[in-house]
Amino acid sequence: EDQVTQSPEALRLQEGESSSLNCSYTVSGLRGLFWYRQDPGKGPEFLFTLYSAGEEKEKERLKATLTKKESFLHITAPKPEDSATYLCAVGPGSGTYKYIFGTGTRLKVLA
Amino acid sequence: GAVVSQHPSWVICKSGTSVKIECRSLDFQATTMFWYRQFPKQSLMLMATSNEGSKATYEQGVEKDKFLINHASLTLSTLTVTSAHPEDSSFYICSARDRPSEYYEQYFGPGTRLTVT
């Protein structure tokens, strides 16, 4: 069964304290792994797409990496405005375009 | 680019009435749109997948006669909650897939907060 698990469920960091969020997946024929940021009361905002093991992408303080079993979202020197829920989703190779979402990591960065 | 809008952003209705939510892709054509529902502090739950010009595909457990989806054009999909009840109160979010892209990122709208009294 296709499955996505994110950890930790919640994370509190001091401003400037770097850390990583984990997204583990089991899926048949991965077609893509997607990271989103969601602020309270808003729709998810697209961050990254990763397609193959070894791929990395960066945007400002965020860097996403992918292995055959998991993806990491590294946050370097976070700021309070990075506080949000980070969602991971995978696109299985089932011929549809549906996502399988993880449950998200709620990040709080303290000033 | 890849902007998706939803209207209304919030709506309050009385039990037994119907509510329509619009989802528009503003700067791209979307052959596929998705409708999600999200409860507080939970992840997104896919309700249905809608393809332009064809019937929507509903996820297991979602009542298709209650949640009517129409994808009449490449830029517009609508979700109608019929005979709404308080348990239908939720945050509804749509997303759209960029037509020319093979990489099928989904771009999400800002969401619609539905409260049924």
Coordinates of N, CA and C in Angstrom, one line a residue:
Chain A
E1 N 0.8 -1.2 0.0 CA 0.0 0.0 0.0 C 0.9 1.3 0.0
D2 N 0.6 2.2 -0.9 CA 1.3 3.5 -0.9 C 1.1 4.2 0.4
Q3 N 2.2 4.8 0.9 CA 2.1 5.5 2.2 C 3.2 6.5 2.3
V4 N 2.8 7.6 3.0 CA 3.8 8.7 3.2 C 3.7 9.1 4.7
T5 N 4.9 9.2 5.3 CA 4.9 9.5 6.8 C 5.9 10.6 7.0
Q6 N 5.4 11.6 7.7 CA 6.3 12.8 8.0 C 6.6 12.8 9.5
S7 N 7.9 13.2 9.7 CA 8.3 13.4 11.1 C 9.3 14.6 11.2
P8 N 9.3 15.2 12.4 CA 8.4 15.0 13.5 C 7.0 15.6 13.2
E9 N 6.1 15.4 14.0 CA 4.7 16.0 13.8 C 4.8 17.5 14.1
A10 N 5.6 17.9 15.0 CA 5.7 19.3 15.4 C 7.1 19.6 15.8
L11 N 7.6 20.8 15.5 CA 9.0 21.1 15.8 C 9.1 22.6 16.1
R12 N 9.7 22.9 17.3 CA 10.0 24.2 17.7 C 11.4 24.5 17.6
L13 N 11.8 25.6 16.9 CA 13.2 25.9 16.8 C 13.4 27.4 17.2
Q14 N 14.6 27.7 17.7 CA 15.0 29.0 17.9 C 15.4 29.6 16.6
E15 N 15.2 30.9 16.4 CA 15.7 31.6 15.2 C 17.2 31.3 15.0
G16 N 17.5 30.9 13.8 CA 18.9 30.5 13.5 C 19.3 29.1 13.8
E17 N 18.4 28.3 14.4 CA 18.7 26.9 14.7 C 18.3 26.0 13.5
S18 N 19.3 25.5 12.8 CA 19.0 24.7 11.6 C 18.5 23.4 12.0
S19 N 17.6 22.8 11.1 CA 17.1 21.5 11.4 C 16.6 20.8 10.1
S20 N 16.1 19.6 10.2 CA 15.6 18.9 9.0 C 14.3 18.3 9.3
L21 N 13.4 18.3 8.3 CA 12.1 17.6 8.4 C 12.2 16.4 7.5
N22 N 11.6 15.3 7.9 CA 11.7 14.0 7.2 C 10.4 13.6 6.5
C23 N 10.4 13.1 5.4 CA 9.3 12.5 4.7 C 9.7 11.1 4.1
S24 N 9.1 10.1 4.8 CA 9.4 8.7 4.3 C 8.3 8.2 3.5
Y25 N 8.6 7.4 2.5 CA 7.5 7.0 1.6 C 7.7 5.6 1.1
T26 N 6.6 4.9 0.9 CA 6.6 3.6 0.2 C 5.6 3.7 -0.9
V27 N 6.0 3.7 -2.1 CA 5.1 3.9 -3.3 C 5.6 3.1 -4.4
S28 N 4.7 2.6 -5.2 CA 5.1 1.9 -6.4 C 5.3 2.8 -7.5
G29 N 6.5 2.9 -8.0 CA 6.8 3.7 -9.2 C 6.7 5.2 -8.9
L30 N 7.6 5.7 -8.1 CA 7.5 7.2 -7.8 C 7.7 8.0 -9.1
R31 N 6.7 8.9 -9.3 CA 6.8 9.8 -10.4 C 7.2 11.2 -10.0
G32 N 7.2 11.5 -8.7 CA 7.6 12.8 -8.2 C 7.3 12.9 -6.7
L33 N 8.1 13.7 -6.0 CA 7.9 14.0 -4.6 C 7.8 15.5 -4.5
F34 N 6.8 16.0 -3.8 CA 6.5 17.4 -3.8 C 6.4 17.9 -2.3
W35 N 7.0 19.1 -2.2 CA 7.0 19.8 -0.9 C 6.2 21.0 -1.0
Y36 N 5.3 21.2 0.0 CA 4.5 22.4 0.1 C 4.6 23.1 1.5
R37 N 4.4 24.3 1.5 CA 4.2 25.1 2.8 C 2.8 25.5 2.9
Q38 N 2.2 25.4 4.1 CA 0.8 25.8 4.3 C 0.8 26.7 5.5
D39 N 0.3 27.9 5.4 CA 0.0 28.8 6.5 C -1.4 28.6 7.0
P40 N -1.7 28.9 8.2 CA -3.0 28.7 8.8 C -4.1 29.4 7.9
G41 N -5.1 28.7 7.6 CA -6.2 29.3 6.9 C -6.0 29.6 5.4
K42 N -4.9 29.0 4.9 CA -4.6 29.2 3.5 C -4.3 27.9 2.8
G43 N -4.3 28.0 1.4 CA -4.0 26.8 0.7 C -2.5 26.5 0.6
P44 N -2.1 25.3 0.4 CA -0.6 25.0 0.3 C 0.1 25.8 -0.8
E45 N 1.3 26.2 -0.5 CA 2.1 26.9 -1.5 C 3.2 26.0 -2.0
F46 N 3.3 25.8 -3.3 CA 4.3 24.9 -3.9 C 5.7 25.4 -3.6
L47 N 6.6 24.4 -3.1 CA 8.0 24.7 -2.9 C 8.9 24.0 -3.9
F48 N 8.8 22.6 -3.9 CA 9.8 21.9 -4.7 C 9.1 20.6 -5.3
T49 N 9.7 20.2 -6.4 CA 9.4 18.9 -6.9 C 10.8 18.1 -7.1
L50 N 10.8 16.9 -6.6 CA 12.0 16.0 -6.8 C 11.6 14.8 -7.5
Y51 N 12.4 14.3 -8.5 CA 12.0 13.2 -9.3 C 12.8 12.0 -9.1
S52 N 14.1 12.1 -8.8 CA 14.9 10.9 -8.7 C 15.9 11.0 -7.5
A53 N 16.3 9.8 -7.0 CA 17.2 9.8 -5.9 C 18.5 10.5 -6.2
G54 N 18.9 11.3 -5.2 CA 20.1 12.1 -5.4 C 19.9 13.5 -5.8
E55 N 18.7 13.8 -6.2 CA 18.3 15.1 -6.6 C 18.2 16.1 -5.4
E56 N 18.6 17.3 -5.6 CA 18.5 18.3 -4.6 C 18.0 19.6 -5.2
K57 N 17.2 20.4 -4.4 CA 16.7 21.7 -4.9 C 16.8 22.7 -3.7
E58 N 17.1 23.9 -4.0 CA 17.2 24.9 -3.0 C 16.4 26.1 -3.3
K59 N 15.9 26.8 -2.2 CA 15.2 28.0 -2.3 C 15.3 28.8 -1.0
E60 N 16.1 29.8 -1.1 CA 16.4 30.7 0.1 C 16.9 29.8 1.2
R61 N 16.3 29.7 2.3 CA 16.8 28.9 3.5 C 16.4 27.4 3.4
L62 N 15.7 27.0 2.4 CA 15.2 25.7 2.3 C 16.0 24.9 1.2
K63 N 16.3 23.6 1.6 CA 16.9 22.7 0.7 C 16.2 21.3 0.8
A64 N 15.8 20.8 -0.3 CA 15.1 19.5 -0.3 C 16.0 18.5 -1.0
T65 N 16.1 17.3 -0.4 CA 16.8 16.2 -1.0 C 16.0 14.9 -1.1
L66 N 16.4 14.0 -1.9 CA 15.6 12.8 -2.1 C 16.5 11.6 -2.2
T67 N 16.1 10.5 -1.5 CA 16.7 9.2 -1.6 C 15.6 8.2 -2.1
K68 N 15.9 7.0 -2.2 CA 14.9 6.0 -2.7 C 13.8 5.7 -1.7
K69 N 14.0 6.2 -0.4 CA 13.0 5.8 0.6 C 12.5 7.1 1.3
E70 N 13.2 8.2 1.2 CA 12.8 9.4 2.0 C 13.3 10.7 1.4
S71 N 12.7 11.7 1.8 CA 13.1 13.1 1.4 C 13.3 13.9 2.7
F72 N 14.2 14.8 2.6 CA 14.5 15.7 3.7 C 14.3 17.1 3.3
L73 N 13.7 17.9 4.1 CA 13.6 19.4 3.9 C 14.5 20.0 5.0
H74 N 15.6 20.5 4.5 CA 16.6 21.2 5.5 C 16.3 22.6 5.5
I75 N 16.2 23.1 6.8 CA 16.0 24.6 7.0 C 17.2 25.2 7.7
T76 N 17.9 26.0 6.9 CA 19.1 26.6 7.5 C 18.8 28.0 8.0
A77 N 19.3 28.2 9.3 CA 19.1 29.5 10.0 C 17.7 30.0 9.8
P78 N 16.7 29.3 10.3 CA 15.3 29.7 10.1 C 15.0 31.0 10.8
K79 N 14.0 31.7 10.2 CA 13.5 32.9 10.8 C 12.0 32.7 11.2
P80 N 11.5 33.5 12.1 CA 10.1 33.3 12.5 C 9.1 33.2 11.3
E81 N 9.4 33.9 10.2 CA 8.4 33.8 9.1 C 8.5 32.5 8.4
D82 N 9.4 31.6 8.8 CA 9.4 30.2 8.2 C 8.4 29.4 9.0
S83 N 7.8 29.9 10.0 CA 6.8 29.1 10.8 C 5.6 28.8 9.9
A84 N 5.3 27.5 9.8 CA 4.2 27.0 8.9 C 4.1 25.5 9.1
T85 N 3.1 24.9 8.4 CA 3.1 23.5 8.3 C 3.7 23.1 6.9
Y86 N 4.6 22.2 6.9 CA 5.3 21.7 5.7 C 4.7 20.4 5.4
L87 N 4.2 20.3 4.2 CA 3.5 19.1 3.7 C 4.4 18.4 2.6
C88 N 4.4 17.1 2.7 CA 5.1 16.3 1.7 C 4.0 15.5 0.9
A89 N 4.2 15.3 -0.4 CA 3.2 14.5 -1.1 C 4.0 13.7 -2.2
V90 N 3.5 12.6 -2.5 CA 4.2 11.8 -3.6 C 3.2 11.5 -4.7
G91 N 3.7 11.4 -5.9 CA 2.9 11.0 -7.0 C 3.3 9.6 -7.4
P92 N 2.4 8.6 -7.2 CA 2.8 7.3 -7.6 C 2.6 7.0 -9.1
G93 N 3.2 6.0 -9.5 CA 3.2 5.7 -11.0 C 2.0 4.9 -11.4
S94 N 0.9 5.3 -10.9 CA -0.3 4.5 -11.1 C -1.1 4.9 -12.3
G95 N -0.6 5.9 -13.0 CA -1.4 6.4 -14.1 C -2.3 7.5 -13.8
T96 N -2.5 7.8 -12.6 CA -3.4 9.0 -12.2 C -2.5 10.1 -11.8
Y97 N -3.1 11.2 -11.5 CA -2.3 12.4 -11.1 C -2.5 12.7 -9.6
K98 N -3.1 11.8 -8.9 CA -3.4 12.0 -7.5 C -2.2 12.1 -6.7
Y99 N -2.2 12.8 -5.6 CA -1.2 12.9 -4.6 C -1.5 12.0 -3.5
I100 N -0.5 11.5 -2.8 CA -0.6 10.9 -1.5 C 0.1 11.8 -0.5
F101 N -0.7 12.4 0.4 CA -0.1 13.4 1.3 C 0.4 12.7 2.6
G102 N 1.4 13.3 3.1 CA 1.8 13.0 4.5 C 0.9 13.9 5.4
T103 N 1.1 13.7 6.7 CA 0.3 14.5 7.7 C 0.8 15.8 8.0
G104 N 2.1 16.1 7.6 CA 2.6 17.4 7.7 C 3.5 17.5 9.0
T105 N 4.4 18.5 9.0 CA 5.2 18.9 10.2 C 4.9 20.4 10.5
R106 N 4.4 20.6 11.7 CA 4.1 22.0 12.1 C 5.4 22.6 12.7
L107 N 5.9 23.6 12.0 CA 7.1 24.2 12.4 C 6.9 25.6 13.1
K108 N 7.5 25.8 14.2 CA 7.4 27.1 14.9 C 8.8 27.5 15.2
V109 N 9.1 28.7 14.6 CA 10.4 29.3 14.8 C 10.3 30.5 15.8
L110 N 11.0 30.4 16.9 CA 10.8 31.5 17.9 C 11.9 32.5 17.7
A111 N 11.5 33.8 17.9 CA 12.5 34.9 17.8 C 13.4 34.9 19.0
Chain B
G1 N 3.6 32.9 -12.2 CA 2.6 32.1 -12.9 C 2.0 31.0 -12.0
A2 N 1.1 30.2 -12.6 CA 0.4 29.1 -11.9 C -0.4 29.6 -10.7
V3 N -1.3 30.5 -11.0 CA -2.1 31.0 -9.9 C -3.5 30.4 -10.0
V4 N -4.0 30.0 -8.8 CA -5.3 29.4 -8.7 C -6.1 30.2 -7.7
S5 N -7.3 30.6 -8.1 CA -8.2 31.4 -7.2 C -9.4 30.5 -6.8
Q6 N -10.0 30.9 -5.7 CA -11.2 30.3 -5.3 C -12.2 31.4 -4.8
H7 N -13.5 31.1 -5.0 CA -14.5 32.1 -4.6 C -15.7 31.3 -4.2
P8 N -16.3 31.7 -3.0 CA -15.8 32.7 -2.1 C -14.7 32.2 -1.2
S9 N -14.1 33.1 -0.5 CA -13.1 32.7 0.5 C -13.7 32.1 1.8
W10 N -14.9 32.6 2.1 CA -15.6 32.0 3.2 C -17.1 32.2 2.9
V11 N -17.9 31.3 3.5 CA -19.3 31.3 3.3 C -20.0 30.7 4.5
I12 N -21.1 31.3 4.9 CA -21.9 30.8 6.0 C -23.3 30.5 5.3
C13 N -23.8 29.3 5.5 CA -25.1 29.0 5.0 C -26.0 28.3 6.0
K14 N -27.2 28.2 5.8 CA -28.1 27.5 6.7 C -28.2 26.0 6.3
S15 N -28.5 25.2 7.3 CA -28.6 23.8 7.0 C -29.8 23.5 6.0
G16 N -29.5 22.7 5.0 CA -30.5 22.4 4.0 C -30.3 23.1 2.7
T17 N -29.5 24.2 2.7 CA -29.3 24.9 1.5 C -28.1 24.4 0.8
S18 N -27.9 24.9 -0.5 CA -26.7 24.5 -1.3 C -25.8 25.6 -1.5
V19 N -24.5 25.3 -1.6 CA -23.5 26.2 -1.7 C -22.5 25.9 -2.9
K20 N -22.2 26.8 -3.7 CA -21.3 26.6 -4.8 C -20.0 27.3 -4.6
I21 N -18.9 26.6 -4.8 CA -17.5 27.1 -4.7 C -16.9 27.0 -6.1
E22 N -16.3 28.1 -6.5 CA -15.6 28.2 -7.8 C -14.1 28.1 -7.6
C23 N -13.5 27.4 -8.6 CA -12.0 27.3 -8.6 C -11.6 27.6 -10.0
R24 N -10.7 28.6 -10.1 CA -10.2 29.1 -11.4 C -8.7 29.0 -11.5
S25 N -8.2 28.6 -12.6 CA -6.8 28.7 -12.9 C -6.6 30.0 -13.7
L26 N -5.9 30.9 -13.2 CA -5.9 32.3 -13.8 C -4.9 32.5 -14.9
D27 N -3.8 31.8 -14.9 CA -2.8 32.0 -16.0 C -2.3 30.8 -16.7
F28 N -3.1 29.7 -16.6 CA -2.8 28.5 -17.3 C -4.0 27.7 -17.5
Q29 N -3.9 26.7 -18.4 CA -5.1 25.8 -18.6 C -4.9 24.6 -17.8
A30 N -5.9 24.1 -17.2 CA -5.9 23.0 -16.3 C -6.8 21.9 -16.8
T31 N -6.2 20.8 -17.3 CA -7.1 19.7 -17.7 C -7.6 18.9 -16.5
T32 N -6.8 19.0 -15.5 CA -7.2 18.2 -14.3 C -7.2 19.2 -13.1
M33 N -8.3 19.1 -12.3 CA -8.4 19.8 -11.1 C -8.8 18.9 -10.0
F34 N -8.5 19.2 -8.8 CA -8.7 18.3 -7.6 C -9.4 19.1 -6.6
W35 N -10.3 18.4 -5.8 CA -11.0 19.1 -4.7 C -10.6 18.3 -3.4
Y36 N -10.2 19.1 -2.4 CA -9.8 18.5 -1.1 C -10.6 19.1 0.0
R37 N -10.6 18.4 1.1 CA -11.2 18.9 2.3 C -10.2 18.8 3.4
Q38 N -10.2 19.8 4.3 CA -9.2 19.7 5.3 C -9.8 20.1 6.7
F39 N -9.7 19.2 7.6 CA -10.1 19.5 9.0 C -9.0 20.1 9.8
P40 N -9.3 20.8 10.9 CA -8.3 21.5 11.7 C -7.1 20.6 12.1
K41 N -5.9 21.0 11.8 CA -4.7 20.3 12.2 C -4.6 19.0 11.6
Q42 N -5.2 18.8 10.4 CA -5.1 17.5 9.7 C -4.6 17.8 8.3
S43 N -4.2 16.8 7.6 CA -3.7 17.0 6.3 C -4.9 17.0 5.3
L44 N -4.6 17.2 4.0 CA -5.6 17.3 3.0 C -6.2 16.0 2.7
M45 N -7.5 15.9 2.5 CA -8.2 14.7 2.1 C -8.8 14.9 0.7
L46 N -8.3 14.1 -0.2 CA -8.8 14.2 -1.6 C -10.2 13.8 -1.7
M47 N -11.1 14.6 -2.2 CA -12.5 14.3 -2.4 C -12.7 13.7 -3.8
A48 N -12.2 14.4 -4.8 CA -12.5 14.0 -6.2 C -11.5 14.6 -7.1
T49 N -11.4 14.0 -8.3 CA -10.6 14.5 -9.4 C -11.5 14.8 -10.5
S50 N -11.3 16.0 -11.1 CA -12.2 16.4 -12.2 C -11.4 16.8 -13.4
N51 N -11.8 16.2 -14.5 CA -11.2 16.4 -15.8 C -12.1 17.2 -16.7
E52 N -11.6 18.2 -17.4 CA -12.4 19.0 -18.2 C -13.2 18.2 -19.2
G53 N -14.5 18.5 -19.2 CA -15.4 17.8 -20.2 C -15.8 16.4 -19.8
S54 N -15.4 15.9 -18.7 CA -15.9 14.6 -18.3 C -16.3 14.6 -16.8
K55 N -16.9 13.5 -16.5 CA -17.4 13.3 -15.1 C -16.3 13.2 -14.1
A56 N -16.5 13.8 -12.9 CA -15.5 13.7 -11.9 C -15.4 12.3 -11.3
T57 N -14.2 12.0 -10.9 CA -13.9 10.7 -10.2 C -13.8 10.9 -8.7
Y58 N -14.7 10.3 -8.0 CA -14.8 10.6 -6.5 C -14.0 9.5 -5.7
E59 N -13.5 9.9 -4.7 CA -12.8 9.0 -3.8 C -13.8 8.2 -3.0
Q60 N -13.3 7.1 -2.5 CA -14.2 6.2 -1.8 C -14.7 6.9 -0.5
G61 N -16.0 6.8 -0.3 CA -16.6 7.4 0.9 C -17.1 8.8 0.6
V62 N -16.9 9.4 -0.5 CA -17.4 10.7 -0.8 C -18.7 10.6 -1.6
E63 N -19.7 11.2 -1.1 CA -21.0 11.1 -1.7 C -21.1 12.0 -3.0
K64 N -21.1 11.4 -4.1 CA -21.1 12.2 -5.3 C -22.4 13.0 -5.6
D65 N -23.5 12.5 -5.0 CA -24.8 13.3 -5.1 C -24.8 14.5 -4.2
K66 N -24.0 14.5 -3.2 CA -23.9 15.6 -2.2 C -22.9 16.6 -2.7
F67 N -21.8 16.1 -3.2 CA -20.7 17.0 -3.6 C -20.6 17.0 -5.1
L68 N -21.3 17.9 -5.8 CA -21.4 17.9 -7.2 C -20.3 18.7 -7.8
I69 N -19.5 18.1 -8.7 CA -18.4 18.8 -9.3 C -18.6 18.9 -10.8
N70 N -18.3 20.1 -11.3 CA -18.4 20.4 -12.7 C -17.1 21.0 -13.2
H71 N -16.5 20.5 -14.3 CA -15.3 21.1 -14.8 C -15.6 21.5 -16.2
A72 N -16.3 22.6 -16.4 CA -16.9 22.9 -17.7 C -15.9 23.5 -18.7
S73 N -14.8 24.0 -18.2 CA -13.8 24.6 -19.1 C -12.4 24.3 -18.6
L74 N -11.4 24.7 -19.3 CA -10.0 24.4 -18.9 C -9.5 25.4 -17.8
T75 N -10.4 26.3 -17.4 CA -9.9 27.2 -16.3 C -10.9 27.3 -15.2
L76 N -12.0 26.5 -15.2 CA -13.0 26.6 -14.2 C -13.5 25.3 -13.8
S77 N -13.5 25.0 -12.5 CA -14.2 23.9 -11.9 C -15.1 24.4 -10.7
T78 N -16.2 23.8 -10.5 CA -17.1 24.2 -9.4 C -17.4 23.0 -8.5
L79 N -17.5 23.2 -7.2 CA -18.0 22.2 -6.3 C -19.2 22.8 -5.6
T80 N -20.3 22.0 -5.7 CA -21.6 22.4 -5.1 C -21.9 21.4 -4.0
V81 N -22.0 22.0 -2.8 CA -22.4 21.2 -1.6 C -23.9 21.3 -1.5
T82 N -24.6 20.2 -1.8 CA -26.0 20.2 -1.8 C -26.6 19.8 -0.4
S83 N -27.7 20.4 -0.1 CA -28.4 20.1 1.2 C -27.3 20.1 2.3
A84 N -26.7 21.2 2.5 CA -25.5 21.2 3.4 C -26.0 21.0 4.9
H85 N -25.2 20.3 5.7 CA -25.5 20.1 7.1 C -24.3 20.5 7.9
P86 N -24.4 20.7 9.2 CA -23.3 21.2 10.0 C -22.0 20.4 9.8
E87 N -22.2 19.1 9.6 CA -21.0 18.2 9.5 C -20.2 18.5 8.2
D88 N -20.8 19.2 7.3 CA -20.1 19.6 6.0 C -19.2 20.8 6.2
S89 N -19.4 21.4 7.4 CA -18.5 22.6 7.7 C -17.1 22.1 7.6
S90 N -16.2 22.9 6.9 CA -14.9 22.4 6.7 C -14.1 23.5 5.8
F91 N -12.9 23.2 5.6 CA -12.1 24.1 4.7 C -11.9 23.3 3.4
Y92 N -12.4 23.9 2.3 CA -12.3 23.2 1.0 C -11.3 23.9 0.2
I93 N -10.4 23.1 -0.4 CA -9.3 23.6 -1.2 C -9.3 22.9 -2.6
C94 N -9.1 23.7 -3.6 CA -9.0 23.1 -4.9 C -7.5 23.2 -5.4
S95 N -7.2 22.4 -6.3 CA -5.9 22.5 -7.0 C -6.0 22.2 -8.4
A96 N -5.0 22.6 -9.2 CA -5.1 22.4 -10.6 C -3.7 22.0 -11.1
R97 N -3.7 21.2 -12.1 CA -2.5 20.7 -12.8 C -2.3 21.4 -14.1
D98 N -1.1 21.9 -14.2 CA -0.8 22.7 -15.4 C -0.8 21.8 -16.7
R99 N -1.6 22.2 -17.6 CA -1.8 21.3 -18.8 C -0.6 20.9 -19.5
P100 N 0.3 21.8 -19.9 CA 1.5 21.4 -20.7 C 2.5 20.6 -20.0
S101 N 2.4 20.6 -18.6 CA 3.5 20.1 -17.9 C 3.4 18.6 -17.7
E102 N 4.5 17.9 -17.9 CA 4.5 16.5 -17.7 C 4.9 16.2 -16.2
Y103 N 5.2 17.2 -15.5 CA 5.7 17.0 -14.1 C 4.7 17.0 -13.1
Y104 N 3.5 17.3 -13.4 CA 2.3 17.4 -12.7 C 2.3 17.9 -11.3
E105 N 3.0 19.0 -11.1 CA 2.8 19.7 -9.8 C 1.4 20.2 -9.8
Q106 N 0.8 20.2 -8.6 CA -0.5 20.7 -8.4 C -0.3 22.1 -7.7
Y107 N -1.1 23.1 -8.2 CA -1.1 24.4 -7.7 C -2.4 24.6 -7.0
F108 N -2.3 25.1 -5.7 CA -3.5 25.1 -4.9 C -4.1 26.5 -4.8
G109 N -5.4 26.5 -4.7 CA -6.1 27.8 -4.4 C -6.0 28.1 -2.9
P110 N -6.5 29.3 -2.6 CA -6.4 29.8 -1.2 C -7.4 29.1 -0.2
G111 N -8.3 28.4 -0.7 CA -9.3 27.7 0.1 C -10.5 28.4 0.4
T112 N -11.6 27.7 0.7 CA -12.9 28.3 1.1 C -13.3 27.7 2.4
R113 N -13.6 28.6 3.3 CA -14.1 28.1 4.7 C -15.6 28.1 4.6
L114 N -16.2 26.9 4.7 CA -17.6 26.7 4.8 C -18.1 26.5 6.2
T115 N -19.1 27.3 6.6 CA -19.7 27.0 7.9 C -21.2 26.9 7.7
V116 N -21.7 25.8 8.1 CA -23.2 25.5 8.0 C -23.8 25.6 9.4
T117 N -24.8 26.4 9.5 CA -25.5 26.7 10.8 C -26.8 26.0 10.9

